[in-house]
Amino acid sequence: MTNIKLGILDQSIVRQGTTVSQAIQETIETVKVAEELGYNRFWVSEHHNSTFIAGSTPEVLMVKLGDVTSRIRIGSGGIMLPNHSALKVAENFRMLETLFPGRIDLGMGRAPGTDRITSSLLNPSNDFSESSYLRQLDHLQHFFRDTAGTERGFIYATPQSPTIPMQWILSSSGGSSNIAAKYGMGLAVAKFINGFVTPQVVDTYRKNFRPSDQYAQPQALLSVFVLCGETEEKALAMRKMMDYVLVEFERGKFGPFPDAEQVQKYQFNMGELERIRYNSGRIISGTPDSVKEQLTRLATDFEVDEIIISTMAATAEDRIRSFELISEEFKLKEVTA
């Protein structure tokens, strides 16, 4: 697989000793770096009821990200559709498309991005059923295309932008691959959530894909945690931090990002080591040449030409350096020049 396109998923992580303002500002600085380094797209996520992640409103943050860039695609990875009204999502993203025509991605998922209590507060009508999710997707298409008719006339999602955002369905288990295929949308496979997801998910999507006015052919990408260091020692230190964070997540601990020095001294017990092995498929790490080889193999196995990488690191400097090393190894600037 050659000429792999790379993107970035940013979750606005709040590190220990920092503020939410600093976390958001880091996201803003990162998108500017990403564009300069030749990355293809930059997505931000939706999480709620967590002091660890400041990114709760991707549609709001995207306005700022679009404003400080000029080329890179800006998107949601994703909007958790059951948390919202389909009409309001259509209005938000038509406004974004009006502001930044041809640059907006609407990635959508059906997971809550939080606990069920918080999700029910975000949208009291949410019954967490697949049928309701599919109904929302149907309504969204009508709102985007000005075909939402009622007995009293049409309901218009304004502003009526001449173009609409490119739509993607997020999938971590494979169940949503048929939904993406049915609606003729792009498929974003979240390997960073489910390390056991297989290429069959993409294969199923391609076999069942129905062309739409947005996608004449199926288009799939893959997302994974990636940690790149200039040396093996640095890469291993970054990997230990990521392993620790995921173990804490599984305990239900979503507090501020842990202290780097304490994590490096921490000794995992047998149970934690088992969880680290379980989660290993969610993460790629190593020096630049090793990371490139692993990402290329992953793209080949899943038959995708684009990978979105997510990087959590102890410092903003480590995180940016990881993105720089990967860009240099893949020669992204030359590809996008």
Short mmCIF file of N, CA, C and O in Angstrom, two decimals, residues 191 222 224-228 239 242 279-287 290-299 307 309-311 322 326:
data_model
loop_
_atom_site.label_atom_id
_atom_site.label_comp_id
_atom_site.label_asym_id
_atom_site.label_seq_id
_atom_site.Cartn_x
_atom_site.Cartn_y
_atom_site.Cartn_z
N LYS A 191 -10.43 1.12 15.44
CA LYS A 191 -9.58 0.09 16.04
C LYS A 191 -8.98 0.58 17.36
O LYS A 191 -8.58 -0.21 18.21
N LEU A 222 -9.40 3.88 8.77
CA LEU A 222 -9.18 3.18 10.03
C LEU A 222 -8.58 4.15 11.04
O LEU A 222 -7.77 5.00 10.67
N VAL A 224 -6.58 4.45 14.92
CA VAL A 224 -5.81 3.66 15.88
C VAL A 224 -4.95 4.59 16.72
O VAL A 224 -4.58 5.68 16.27
N PHE A 225 -4.65 4.20 17.96
CA PHE A 225 -3.69 4.94 18.76
C PHE A 225 -2.29 4.74 18.18
O PHE A 225 -1.91 3.61 17.87
N VAL A 226 -1.53 5.82 18.05
CA VAL A 226 -0.17 5.73 17.52
C VAL A 226 0.77 6.58 18.38
O VAL A 226 0.48 7.74 18.66
N LEU A 227 1.89 5.98 18.76
CA LEU A 227 2.90 6.65 19.59
C LEU A 227 4.25 6.46 18.93
O LEU A 227 4.70 5.33 18.75
N CYS A 228 4.88 7.55 18.55
CA CYS A 228 6.15 7.47 17.83
C CYS A 228 7.23 8.24 18.58
O CYS A 228 7.04 9.41 18.92
N ARG A 239 4.56 4.34 25.36
CA ARG A 239 3.65 3.19 25.35
C ARG A 239 3.20 2.86 26.78
O ARG A 239 2.02 2.52 27.01
N MET A 242 0.43 5.13 27.79
CA MET A 242 -0.83 4.79 27.13
C MET A 242 -1.44 3.54 27.77
O MET A 242 -2.66 3.47 28.00
N ASN A 279 -5.46 -5.14 25.34
CA ASN A 279 -5.61 -3.86 24.64
C ASN A 279 -4.55 -3.61 23.58
O ASN A 279 -4.58 -2.56 22.91
N SER A 280 -3.61 -4.51 23.42
CA SER A 280 -2.45 -4.25 22.56
C SER A 280 -2.83 -3.97 21.11
O SER A 280 -2.13 -3.24 20.40
N GLY A 281 -3.94 -4.54 20.65
CA GLY A 281 -4.35 -4.32 19.27
C GLY A 281 -4.87 -2.93 18.98
O GLY A 281 -5.08 -2.56 17.82
N ARG A 282 -5.06 -2.14 20.03
CA ARG A 282 -5.57 -0.77 19.87
C ARG A 282 -4.44 0.23 19.63
O ARG A 282 -4.71 1.39 19.31
N ILE A 283 -3.18 -0.21 19.82
CA ILE A 283 -2.06 0.73 19.85
C ILE A 283 -0.95 0.28 18.91
O ILE A 283 -0.60 -0.89 18.85
N ILE A 284 -0.39 1.25 18.20
CA ILE A 284 0.84 1.05 17.43
C ILE A 284 1.88 1.98 18.02
O ILE A 284 1.61 3.15 18.28
N SER A 285 3.09 1.47 18.27
CA SER A 285 4.14 2.30 18.85
C SER A 285 5.50 1.86 18.34
O SER A 285 5.67 0.74 17.85
N GLY A 286 6.47 2.77 18.45
CA GLY A 286 7.82 2.45 18.03
C GLY A 286 8.53 3.65 17.45
O GLY A 286 8.05 4.79 17.54
N THR A 287 9.68 3.39 16.86
CA THR A 287 10.43 4.43 16.17
C THR A 287 9.79 4.68 14.81
O THR A 287 8.94 3.89 14.37
N SER A 290 9.56 1.77 12.29
CA SER A 290 8.70 0.70 12.78
C SER A 290 7.23 1.10 12.69
O SER A 290 6.38 0.30 12.27
N VAL A 291 6.92 2.33 13.07
CA VAL A 291 5.53 2.82 13.00
C VAL A 291 5.05 2.81 11.56
O VAL A 291 3.92 2.39 11.26
N LYS A 292 5.88 3.26 10.64
CA LYS A 292 5.48 3.26 9.23
C LYS A 292 5.20 1.85 8.74
O LYS A 292 4.20 1.61 8.05
N GLU A 293 6.05 0.91 9.12
CA GLU A 293 5.84 -0.47 8.68
C GLU A 293 4.54 -1.03 9.23
O GLU A 293 3.77 -1.69 8.52
N GLN A 294 4.26 -0.75 10.51
CA GLN A 294 3.04 -1.26 11.14
C GLN A 294 1.79 -0.61 10.53
O GLN A 294 0.78 -1.29 10.29
N LEU A 295 1.83 0.69 10.29
CA LEU A 295 0.67 1.37 9.71
C LEU A 295 0.43 0.92 8.27
O LEU A 295 -0.72 0.75 7.85
N THR A 296 1.50 0.72 7.53
CA THR A 296 1.37 0.26 6.15
C THR A 296 0.77 -1.13 6.10
O THR A 296 -0.11 -1.41 5.27
N ARG A 297 1.23 -1.99 6.99
CA ARG A 297 0.67 -3.35 7.04
C ARG A 297 -0.80 -3.31 7.43
O ARG A 297 -1.63 -4.05 6.87
N LEU A 298 -1.14 -2.45 8.37
CA LEU A 298 -2.53 -2.32 8.81
C LEU A 298 -3.42 -1.83 7.66
O LEU A 298 -4.51 -2.36 7.43
N ALA A 299 -2.94 -0.84 6.92
CA ALA A 299 -3.70 -0.33 5.78
C ALA A 299 -3.89 -1.40 4.72
O ALA A 299 -4.96 -1.51 4.11
N ILE A 307 -5.53 6.41 7.30
CA ILE A 307 -5.56 6.06 8.72
C ILE A 307 -5.58 7.35 9.54
O ILE A 307 -4.82 8.28 9.26
N ILE A 309 -4.89 8.84 13.20
CA ILE A 309 -4.13 8.45 14.38
C ILE A 309 -4.52 9.33 15.57
O ILE A 309 -4.80 10.51 15.43
N SER A 310 -4.57 8.70 16.73
CA SER A 310 -4.84 9.41 17.98
C SER A 310 -3.65 9.20 18.90
O SER A 310 -3.18 8.06 19.06
N THR A 311 -3.15 10.27 19.48
CA THR A 311 -1.94 10.19 20.30
C THR A 311 -2.15 10.89 21.64
O THR A 311 -2.40 12.09 21.68
N SER A 322 5.77 13.35 17.99
CA SER A 322 5.29 12.09 17.40
C SER A 322 4.65 12.35 16.04
O SER A 322 4.93 11.65 15.06
N ILE A 326 6.18 11.03 12.29
CA ILE A 326 5.36 10.24 11.37
C ILE A 326 5.23 10.95 10.02
O ILE A 326 5.33 10.33 8.96
#
